[in-house]
Coordinates of C-alpha atoms in Angstrom, one line a residue:
X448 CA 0.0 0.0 0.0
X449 CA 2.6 2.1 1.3
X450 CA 4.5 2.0 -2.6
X451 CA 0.9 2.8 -3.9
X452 CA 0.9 5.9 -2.1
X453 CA 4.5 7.1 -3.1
X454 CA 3.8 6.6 -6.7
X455 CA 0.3 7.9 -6.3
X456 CA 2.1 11.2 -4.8
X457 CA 5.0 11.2 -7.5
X458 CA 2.3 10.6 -10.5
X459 CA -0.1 13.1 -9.4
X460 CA 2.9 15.5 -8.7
X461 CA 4.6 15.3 -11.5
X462 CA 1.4 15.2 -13.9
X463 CA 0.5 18.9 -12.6
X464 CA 4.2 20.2 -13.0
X465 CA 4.8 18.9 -16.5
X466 CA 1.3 20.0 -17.9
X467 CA 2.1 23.3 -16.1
X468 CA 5.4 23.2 -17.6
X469 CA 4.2 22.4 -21.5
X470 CA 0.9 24.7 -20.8
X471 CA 3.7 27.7 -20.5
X472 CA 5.1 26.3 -23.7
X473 CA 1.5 26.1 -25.6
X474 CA 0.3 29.8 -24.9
X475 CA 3.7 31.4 -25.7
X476 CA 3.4 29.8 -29.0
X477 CA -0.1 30.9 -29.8
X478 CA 0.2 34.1 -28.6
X479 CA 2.9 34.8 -31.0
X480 CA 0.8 32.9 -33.9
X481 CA 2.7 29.2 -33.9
X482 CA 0.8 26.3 -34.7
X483 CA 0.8 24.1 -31.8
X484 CA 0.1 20.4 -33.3
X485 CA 0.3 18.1 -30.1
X486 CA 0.2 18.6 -26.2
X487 CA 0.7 15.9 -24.5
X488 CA 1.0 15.0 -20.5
X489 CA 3.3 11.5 -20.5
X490 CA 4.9 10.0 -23.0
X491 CA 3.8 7.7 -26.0
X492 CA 2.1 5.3 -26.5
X493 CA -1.1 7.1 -26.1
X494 CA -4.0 6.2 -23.9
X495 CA -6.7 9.0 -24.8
X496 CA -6.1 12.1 -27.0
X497 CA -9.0 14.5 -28.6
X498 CA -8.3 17.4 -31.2
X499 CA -9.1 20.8 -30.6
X500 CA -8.9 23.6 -33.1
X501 CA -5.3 22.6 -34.7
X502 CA -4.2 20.7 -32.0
X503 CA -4.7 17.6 -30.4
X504 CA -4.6 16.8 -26.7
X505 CA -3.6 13.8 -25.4
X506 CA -2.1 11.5 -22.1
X507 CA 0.3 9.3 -22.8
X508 CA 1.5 6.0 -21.0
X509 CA 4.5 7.3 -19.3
X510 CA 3.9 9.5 -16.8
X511 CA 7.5 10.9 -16.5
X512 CA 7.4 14.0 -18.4
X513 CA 5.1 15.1 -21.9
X514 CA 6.1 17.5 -24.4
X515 CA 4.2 19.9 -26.8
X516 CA 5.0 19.5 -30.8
X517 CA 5.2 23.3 -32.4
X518 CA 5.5 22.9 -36.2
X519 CA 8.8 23.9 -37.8
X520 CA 10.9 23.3 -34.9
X521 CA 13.3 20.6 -34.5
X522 CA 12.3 19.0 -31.0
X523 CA 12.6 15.9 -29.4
X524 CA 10.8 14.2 -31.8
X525 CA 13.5 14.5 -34.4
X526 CA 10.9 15.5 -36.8
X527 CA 13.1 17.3 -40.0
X528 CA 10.4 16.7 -43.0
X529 CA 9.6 20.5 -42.4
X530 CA 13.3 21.3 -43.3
X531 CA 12.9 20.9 -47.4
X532 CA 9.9 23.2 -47.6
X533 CA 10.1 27.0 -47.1
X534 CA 8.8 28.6 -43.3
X535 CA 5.3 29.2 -43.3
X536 CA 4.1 32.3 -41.4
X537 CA 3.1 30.2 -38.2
X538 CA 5.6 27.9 -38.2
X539 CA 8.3 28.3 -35.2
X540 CA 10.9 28.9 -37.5
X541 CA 9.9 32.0 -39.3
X542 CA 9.2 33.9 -35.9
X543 CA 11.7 36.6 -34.6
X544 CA 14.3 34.9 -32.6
X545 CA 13.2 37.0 -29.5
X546 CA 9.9 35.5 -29.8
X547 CA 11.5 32.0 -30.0
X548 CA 12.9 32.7 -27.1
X549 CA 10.0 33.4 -24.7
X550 CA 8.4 30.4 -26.3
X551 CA 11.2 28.1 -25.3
X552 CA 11.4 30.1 -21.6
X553 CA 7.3 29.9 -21.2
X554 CA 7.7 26.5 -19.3
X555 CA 10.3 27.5 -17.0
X556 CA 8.5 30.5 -16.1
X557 CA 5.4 28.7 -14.9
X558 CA 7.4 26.4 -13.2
X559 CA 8.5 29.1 -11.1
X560 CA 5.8 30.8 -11.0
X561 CA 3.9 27.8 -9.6
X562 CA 6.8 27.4 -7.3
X563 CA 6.4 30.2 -5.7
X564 CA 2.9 30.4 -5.0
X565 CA 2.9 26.6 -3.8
X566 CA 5.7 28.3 -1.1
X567 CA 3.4 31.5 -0.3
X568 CA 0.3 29.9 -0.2
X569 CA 1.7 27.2 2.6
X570 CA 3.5 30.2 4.1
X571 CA 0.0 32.4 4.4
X572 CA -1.9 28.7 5.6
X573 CA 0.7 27.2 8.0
X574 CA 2.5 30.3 9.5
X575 CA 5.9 28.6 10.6
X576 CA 6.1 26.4 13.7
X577 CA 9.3 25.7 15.3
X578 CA 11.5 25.4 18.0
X579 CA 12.9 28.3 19.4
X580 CA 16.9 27.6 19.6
X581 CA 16.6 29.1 23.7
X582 CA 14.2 26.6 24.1
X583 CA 16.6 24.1 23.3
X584 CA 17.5 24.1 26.5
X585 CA 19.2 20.7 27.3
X586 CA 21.4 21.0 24.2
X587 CA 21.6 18.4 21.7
X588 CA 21.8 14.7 21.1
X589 CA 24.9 13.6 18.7
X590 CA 24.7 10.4 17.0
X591 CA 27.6 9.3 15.2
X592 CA 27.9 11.6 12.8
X593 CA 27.9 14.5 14.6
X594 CA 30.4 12.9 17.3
X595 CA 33.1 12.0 14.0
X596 CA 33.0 15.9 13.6
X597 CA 33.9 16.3 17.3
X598 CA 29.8 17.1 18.7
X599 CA 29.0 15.8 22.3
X600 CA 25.5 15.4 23.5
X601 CA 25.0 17.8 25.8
X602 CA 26.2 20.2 23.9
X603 CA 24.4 23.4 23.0
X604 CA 24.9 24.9 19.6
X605 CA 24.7 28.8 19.7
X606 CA 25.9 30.2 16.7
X607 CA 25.5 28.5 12.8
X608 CA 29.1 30.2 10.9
X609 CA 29.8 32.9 13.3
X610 CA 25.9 34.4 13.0
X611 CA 23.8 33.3 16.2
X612 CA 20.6 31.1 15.6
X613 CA 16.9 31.7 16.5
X614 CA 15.6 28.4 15.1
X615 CA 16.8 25.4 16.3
X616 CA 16.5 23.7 12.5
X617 CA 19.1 26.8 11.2
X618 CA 21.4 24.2 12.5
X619 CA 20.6 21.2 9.8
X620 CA 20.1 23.9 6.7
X621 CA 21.4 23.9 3.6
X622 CA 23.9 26.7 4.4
X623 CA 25.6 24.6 6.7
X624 CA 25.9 21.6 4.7
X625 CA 26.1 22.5 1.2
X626 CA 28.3 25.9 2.1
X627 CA 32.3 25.7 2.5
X628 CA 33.9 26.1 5.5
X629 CA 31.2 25.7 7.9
X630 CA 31.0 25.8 11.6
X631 CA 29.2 25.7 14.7
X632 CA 29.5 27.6 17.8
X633 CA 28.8 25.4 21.0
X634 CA 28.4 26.1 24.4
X635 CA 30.4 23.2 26.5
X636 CA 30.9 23.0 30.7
X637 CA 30.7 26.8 30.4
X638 CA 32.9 27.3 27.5
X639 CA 32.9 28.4 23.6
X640 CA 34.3 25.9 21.2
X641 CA 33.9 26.2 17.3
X642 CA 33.3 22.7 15.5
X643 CA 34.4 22.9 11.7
X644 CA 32.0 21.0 9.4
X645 CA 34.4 19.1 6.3
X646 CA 33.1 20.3 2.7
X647 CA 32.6 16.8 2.0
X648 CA 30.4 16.5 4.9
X649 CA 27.0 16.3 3.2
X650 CA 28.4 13.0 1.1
X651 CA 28.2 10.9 4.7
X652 CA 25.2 12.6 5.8
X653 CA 23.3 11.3 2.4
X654 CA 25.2 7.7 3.1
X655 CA 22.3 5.4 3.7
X656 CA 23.9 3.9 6.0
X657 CA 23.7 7.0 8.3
X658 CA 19.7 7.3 8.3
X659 CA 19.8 10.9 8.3
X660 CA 20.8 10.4 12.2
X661 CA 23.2 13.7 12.9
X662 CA 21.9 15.7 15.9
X663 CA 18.3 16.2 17.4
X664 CA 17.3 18.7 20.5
X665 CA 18.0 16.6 23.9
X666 CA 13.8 16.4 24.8
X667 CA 11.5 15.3 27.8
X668 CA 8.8 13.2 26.7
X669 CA 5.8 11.3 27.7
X670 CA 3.6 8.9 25.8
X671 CA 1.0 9.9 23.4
X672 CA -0.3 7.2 21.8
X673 CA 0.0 3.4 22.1
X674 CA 0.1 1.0 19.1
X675 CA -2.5 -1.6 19.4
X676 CA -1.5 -5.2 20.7
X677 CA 2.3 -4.5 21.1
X678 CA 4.3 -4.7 24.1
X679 CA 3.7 -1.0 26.0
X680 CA -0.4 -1.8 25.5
X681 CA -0.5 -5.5 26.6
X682 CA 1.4 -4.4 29.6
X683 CA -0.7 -1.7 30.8
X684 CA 1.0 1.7 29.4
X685 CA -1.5 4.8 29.0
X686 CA -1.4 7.9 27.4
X687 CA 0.0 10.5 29.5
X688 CA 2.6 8.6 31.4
X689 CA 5.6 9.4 32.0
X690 CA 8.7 6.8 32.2
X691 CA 11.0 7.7 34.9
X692 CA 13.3 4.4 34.5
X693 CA 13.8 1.5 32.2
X694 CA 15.6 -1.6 33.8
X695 CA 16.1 0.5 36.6
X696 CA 18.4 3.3 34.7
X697 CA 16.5 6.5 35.2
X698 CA 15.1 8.7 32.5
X699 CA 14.4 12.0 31.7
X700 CA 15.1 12.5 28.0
X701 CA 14.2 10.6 25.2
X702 CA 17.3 9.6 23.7
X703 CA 18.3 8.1 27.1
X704 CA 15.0 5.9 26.8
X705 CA 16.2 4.5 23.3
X706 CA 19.4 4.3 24.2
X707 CA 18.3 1.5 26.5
X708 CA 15.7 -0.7 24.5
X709 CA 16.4 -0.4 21.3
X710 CA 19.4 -2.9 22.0
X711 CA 16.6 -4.9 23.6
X712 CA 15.4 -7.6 21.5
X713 CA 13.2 -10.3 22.5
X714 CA 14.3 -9.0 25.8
X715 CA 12.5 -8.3 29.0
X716 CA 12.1 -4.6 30.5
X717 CA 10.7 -2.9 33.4
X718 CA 9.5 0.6 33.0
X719 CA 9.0 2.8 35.8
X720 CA 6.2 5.5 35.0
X721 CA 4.6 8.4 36.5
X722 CA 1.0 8.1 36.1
X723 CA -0.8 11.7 37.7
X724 CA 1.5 11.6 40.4
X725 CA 1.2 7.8 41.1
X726 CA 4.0 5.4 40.4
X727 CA 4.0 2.4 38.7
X728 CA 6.4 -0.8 37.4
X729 CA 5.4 -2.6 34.3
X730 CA 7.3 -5.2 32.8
X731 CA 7.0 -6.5 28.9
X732 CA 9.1 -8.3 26.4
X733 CA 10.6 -6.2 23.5
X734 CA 10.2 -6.9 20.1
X735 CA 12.8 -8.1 17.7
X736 CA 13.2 -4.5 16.5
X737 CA 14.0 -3.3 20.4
X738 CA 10.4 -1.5 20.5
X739 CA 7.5 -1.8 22.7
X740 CA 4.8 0.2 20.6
X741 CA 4.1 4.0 21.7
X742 CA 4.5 7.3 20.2
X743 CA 6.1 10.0 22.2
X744 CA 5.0 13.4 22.8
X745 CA 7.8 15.8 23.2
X746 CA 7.6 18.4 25.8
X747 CA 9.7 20.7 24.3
X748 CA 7.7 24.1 23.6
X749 CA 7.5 25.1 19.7
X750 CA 7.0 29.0 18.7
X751 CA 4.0 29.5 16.0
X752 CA 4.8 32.7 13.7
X753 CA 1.8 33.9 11.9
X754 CA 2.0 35.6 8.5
X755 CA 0.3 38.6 6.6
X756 CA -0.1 37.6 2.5
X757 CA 2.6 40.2 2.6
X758 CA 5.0 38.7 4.7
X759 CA 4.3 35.0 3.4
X760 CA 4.7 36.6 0.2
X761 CA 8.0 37.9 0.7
X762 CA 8.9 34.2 2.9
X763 CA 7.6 32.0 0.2
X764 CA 9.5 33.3 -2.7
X765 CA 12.8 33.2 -0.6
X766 CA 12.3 29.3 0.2
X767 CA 11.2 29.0 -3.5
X768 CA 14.3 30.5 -4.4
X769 CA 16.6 28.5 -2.3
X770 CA 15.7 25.7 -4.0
X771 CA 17.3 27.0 -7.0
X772 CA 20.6 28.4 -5.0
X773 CA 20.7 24.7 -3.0
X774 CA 20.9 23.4 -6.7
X775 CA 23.6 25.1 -7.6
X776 CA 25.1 24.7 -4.7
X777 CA 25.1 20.9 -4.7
X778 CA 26.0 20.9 -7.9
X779 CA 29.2 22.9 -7.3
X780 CA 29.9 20.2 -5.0
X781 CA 29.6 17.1 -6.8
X782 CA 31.5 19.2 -9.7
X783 CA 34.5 19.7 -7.1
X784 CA 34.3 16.1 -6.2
X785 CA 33.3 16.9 -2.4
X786 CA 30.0 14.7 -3.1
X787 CA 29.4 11.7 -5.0
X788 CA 26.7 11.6 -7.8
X789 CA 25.6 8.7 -6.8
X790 CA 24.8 9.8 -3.2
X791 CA 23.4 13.1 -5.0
X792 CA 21.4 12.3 -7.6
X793 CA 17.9 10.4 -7.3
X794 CA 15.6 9.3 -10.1
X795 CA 11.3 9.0 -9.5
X796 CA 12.0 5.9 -7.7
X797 CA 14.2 8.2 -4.8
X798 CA 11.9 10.9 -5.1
X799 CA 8.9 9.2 -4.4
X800 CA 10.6 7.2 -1.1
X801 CA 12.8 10.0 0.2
X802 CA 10.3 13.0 -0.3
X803 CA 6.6 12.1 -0.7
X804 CA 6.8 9.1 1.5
X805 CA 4.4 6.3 1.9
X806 CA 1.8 8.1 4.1
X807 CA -0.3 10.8 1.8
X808 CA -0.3 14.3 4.1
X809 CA -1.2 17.0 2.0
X810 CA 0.8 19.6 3.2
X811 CA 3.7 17.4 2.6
X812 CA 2.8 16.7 -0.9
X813 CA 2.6 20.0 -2.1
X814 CA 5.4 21.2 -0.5
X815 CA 7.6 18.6 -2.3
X816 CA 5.5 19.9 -5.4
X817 CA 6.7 23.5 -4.8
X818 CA 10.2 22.2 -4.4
X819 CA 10.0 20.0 -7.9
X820 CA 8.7 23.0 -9.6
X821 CA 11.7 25.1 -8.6
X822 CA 14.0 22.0 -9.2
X823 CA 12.3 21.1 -12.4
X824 CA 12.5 25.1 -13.3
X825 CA 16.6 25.1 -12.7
X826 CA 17.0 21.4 -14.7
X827 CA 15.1 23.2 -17.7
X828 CA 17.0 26.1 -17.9
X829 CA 20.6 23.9 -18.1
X830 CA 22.5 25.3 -21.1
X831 CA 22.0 21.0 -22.2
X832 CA 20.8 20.4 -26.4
X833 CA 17.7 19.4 -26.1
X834 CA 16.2 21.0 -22.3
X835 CA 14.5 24.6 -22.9
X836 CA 17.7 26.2 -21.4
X837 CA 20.0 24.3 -24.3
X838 CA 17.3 26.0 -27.0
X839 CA 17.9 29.1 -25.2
X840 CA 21.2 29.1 -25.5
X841 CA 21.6 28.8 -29.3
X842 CA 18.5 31.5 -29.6
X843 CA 21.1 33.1 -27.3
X844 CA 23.7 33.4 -29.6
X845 CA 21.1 34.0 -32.8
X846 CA 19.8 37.0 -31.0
X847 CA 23.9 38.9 -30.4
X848 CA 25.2 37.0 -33.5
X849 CA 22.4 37.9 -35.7
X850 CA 23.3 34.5 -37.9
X851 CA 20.9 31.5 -37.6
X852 CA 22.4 28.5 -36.5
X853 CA 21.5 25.5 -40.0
X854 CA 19.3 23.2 -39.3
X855 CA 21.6 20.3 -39.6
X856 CA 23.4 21.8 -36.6
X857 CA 20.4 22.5 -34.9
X858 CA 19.2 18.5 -35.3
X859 CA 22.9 17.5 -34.5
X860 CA 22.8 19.5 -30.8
X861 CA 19.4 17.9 -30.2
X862 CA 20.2 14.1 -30.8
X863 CA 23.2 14.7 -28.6
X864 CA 21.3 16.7 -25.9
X865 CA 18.9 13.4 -26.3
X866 CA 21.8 10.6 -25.7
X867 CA 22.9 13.2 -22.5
X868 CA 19.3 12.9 -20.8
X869 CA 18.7 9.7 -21.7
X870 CA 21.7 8.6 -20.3
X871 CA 20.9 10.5 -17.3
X872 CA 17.8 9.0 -17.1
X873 CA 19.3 5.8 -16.6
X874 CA 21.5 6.2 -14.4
X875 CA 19.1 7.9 -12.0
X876 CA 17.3 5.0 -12.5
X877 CA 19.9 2.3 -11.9
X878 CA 21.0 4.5 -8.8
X879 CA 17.7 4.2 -7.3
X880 CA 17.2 0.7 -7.8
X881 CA 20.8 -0.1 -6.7
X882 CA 20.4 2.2 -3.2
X883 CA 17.0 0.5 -2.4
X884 CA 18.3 -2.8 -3.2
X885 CA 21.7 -2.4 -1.5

C-alpha cells in the first residue's frame, strides 16, 4: 500500500508540473501565432487524445514527463520533413528569434511561477512552527555523525558560521551543509568551542547507512499514543505517562530511553512511569526490532509565527528561491568532487521514497511539489541540447550574433542533448534501484 501511495504522490505531482510546464510552452506559442500540433502530459504510447482547433490533446503512458510538438521546430521528436519546404508564417521557425525565445522560456516560467505560490500559499496557511533555539535548552543529542566531527551530547549549539541562531532547525540547513567552510558555535561545561563541518560533509550525511541520524534537540517526553497489541499496550502503558526508568536506569530525555531498549530484543524490560502523580512498574518483552509500541510526545515548547499575505509573500519566494541556490550549490559540490553523484542524484523511484513518502499528508505533498517546480525550473533552464535552457542558449547566440544556426546543426545538438538525458535518465534510474536494493 505504502509504494501505492508514493507513486500515487510522484504521478499526481509530477502530472501537474509537467502539464504546467508544457501549458507555458502552448500559450507562448499561440500568442505569438505558432501552430501548436500536439500537447501531451506522458509520453507515448497514447492512452486518450481528442483534437481541438489545430491541435490535439492527449495522455500518454508514461507518466515521467510530456512535451508539446510546435510545427517547424526541431524538437525531441527529431521531426526534420519540415526542413525541405520554405517557413510558413506560423511555423516556429519563421518567428523573430526573440519570440523563440519566450516560447522556449514559457515553461520554465510557470514552473517558477507555480513554485512560488505553492511556497506563499503554505506560508499564508501554515505560519511557521518551530523550536525556538533558547528553548533548546538541554542542548543536543549527537549520533555518530555528529560525534566524528567532534559534537558531544549535551552540547548546545549557539551560533550556525559565526551568526547566532533563532531556530533550532538553522542548525541542519542547507547553508551549513552545502556551504564551504562551515561551523558551529557550541556552548560546552561553560565554555565556547567552534566545531568545523568538512566540505565533503553532506556526502556521509546522504550515506544510507547514516539514516539521516546527525543531531536532534535533547527532549522530555511522555507517551502519546499506544500501538494496538504490542508490548507497551498488553502491559498496561496509557497515554500521558511518563517513564521515569527503564531496567532501573533512570530517564528524563528521550534519547536516554532509546538508548536503553532499542538494544533490547526479545528481551525483557521494566519501565518505571509516572502516572498523575502515582507510580508504577510494568514489565513487557521487547520486540525483535527493540520496540515496545508507543509514540512519544515531546515536551519541548515550539514557537507558532503567523504571516500577513505580505510577509508569506516575501517568505515564500525566498524558500522558492533556495531551492534553486541549493541546486547550484550541490552541484558545485559534486563538480569539485566533495559529493558523490551517486549519493546526489535520485531518479522518480528516490523521489517518491525520500520526499513524498508512503503516508499521503497534504501539506507534505505540495510542499515537495513547490520544491519539484523550482527543481524542475533550474534542470530546464541547463544550457543541455535538447532542455528549454539548451534551445535558449543557441536563440542566445542568434539574437547577439544575428546568424541563424543551420538546421543540420540544430538537429545534430538535439540528438546529442537526447543521448545526454537519456543517459541520465538511466543512471538515475539504476541509482535508485541499486540504493534500495543495497
Amino acid at each position: 500500500m505504502e509504494i501505492l501511495v508514493m507513486a500515487g504522490q510522484l504521478i499526481l505531482g509530477l502530472s501537474i508540473l509537467v502539464g504546467l510546464h508544457e501549458l507555458g510552452h502552448l500559450l507562448a506559442a499561440k500568442a505569438f501565432g505558432m501552430r501548436v500540433e500536439q500537447y501531451f502530459i506522458g509520453f507515448p504510447p497514447k492512452i486518450w487524445s481528442i483534437k481541438r482547433g489545430e491541435t490535439e490533446y492527449g495522455v500518454g503512458a508514461i507518466p515521467l514527463g510530456g512535451f508539446v510538438k510546435i510545427s517547424g521546430m526541431i524538437d525531441e521528436s527529431l521531426d526534420t520533413a519540415h526542413t525541405d519546404t520554405e517557413p510558413k508564417p506560423y511555423e516556429f521557425r519563421s518567428k523573430p528569434a526573440w519570440q523563440r525565445l519566450i516560447v522556449m522560456l514559457g515553461g520554465i516560467i510557470v514552473n517558477v511561477i507555480v513554485g512560488i505560490m505553492i511556497f506563499v500559499i503554505i506560508a499564508y496557511k501554515n505560519g511557521n512552527t518551530y523550536l525556538a533555539a533558547k528553548d533548546a535548552k538541554y542542548g543536543i543529542v549527537a549520533y555518530d555523525l555528529a560525534k566524528s566531527i567532534g559534537l558531544r551530547t549535551g552540547d548546545k549549539i549557539v551560533k550556525v558560521n559565526g551568526k547566532e541562531i533563532t531556530d533550532f532547525n538553522e542548525i541542519r540547513g542547507s547553508d551549513v551543509f552545502l556551504g564551504d567552510n562551515s561551523s558551529y558555535t557550541v556552548e560546552r561545561n561553560g565554555k565556547l568551542e567552534d566545531i568545523y563541518i568538512p566540505n565533503n560533509f553532506v556526502d556521509k550525511l546522504a550515506d544510507k547507512k547514516a539514516s539521516g541520524q546527525f543531531i536532534e534537540p535533547i527532549e522530555p517526553f511522555k507517551v502519546a499514543e499506544l500501538v494496538p497489541s504490542q508490548p507497551a499496550s498488553k502491559a498496561g502503558l496509557k497515554a500521558g505517562d511518563v517513564i521515569t526508568s527503564a531496567n532501573g536506569k533512570p530517564i528524563q530525555f528521550y534519547h536516554e530511553f532509546t538508548e536503553i531498549v532499542k538494544p533490547l530484543k526479545n528481551k525483557p524490560l521494566t519501565l518505571t512511569v509516572n502516572r498523575s502523580g502515582k507510580i508504577d512498574t510494568l514489565k513487557m518483552t521487547t520486540t525483535e526490532e527493540g520496540t515496545i509500541g508507543f509514540y512519544p510526545e515531546f515536551l519541548l515548547p515550539f514557537t507558532k509565527q503567523e504571516y500577513t499575505f505580505g510577509e508569506a509573500l516575501s517568505v515564500g519566494t525566498k524558500k522558492a528561491f533556495q531551492v534553486v541556490f541549493d541546486n547550484i550549490k550541490g552541484f558545485g559540490k559534486i563538480f569539485r568532487g566533495e559529493v558523490s553523484a551517486s549519493k546526489a542524484l535520485s531518479g522518480p523511484i528516490g523521489i517518491a521514497q525520500n520526499l513524498f513518502g508512503g503516508i499521503w499528508v497534504w501539506d507534505r505533498f505540495w510542499t515537495v511539489t513547490g520544491l519539484l517546480s523550482m527543481a524542475l525550473a533550474f534542470m530546464n533552464a541547463l544550457p543541455i541540447p535538447a532542455l528549454d535552457g539548451g534551445h535558449a542558449t543557441i536563440l542566445g547566440y542568434e539574437i547577439i550574433s544575428g546568424r541563424k544556426p543551420s538546421d543540420r546543426f540544430l538537429e545534430g545538438a538535439q540528438r546529442v542533448g537526447m543521448v545526454i538525458l537519456l543517459g541520465l535518465m538511466a543512471f538515475a534510474i539504476f541509482n535508485d534501484v541499486f540504493k534500495a536494493v543495497f
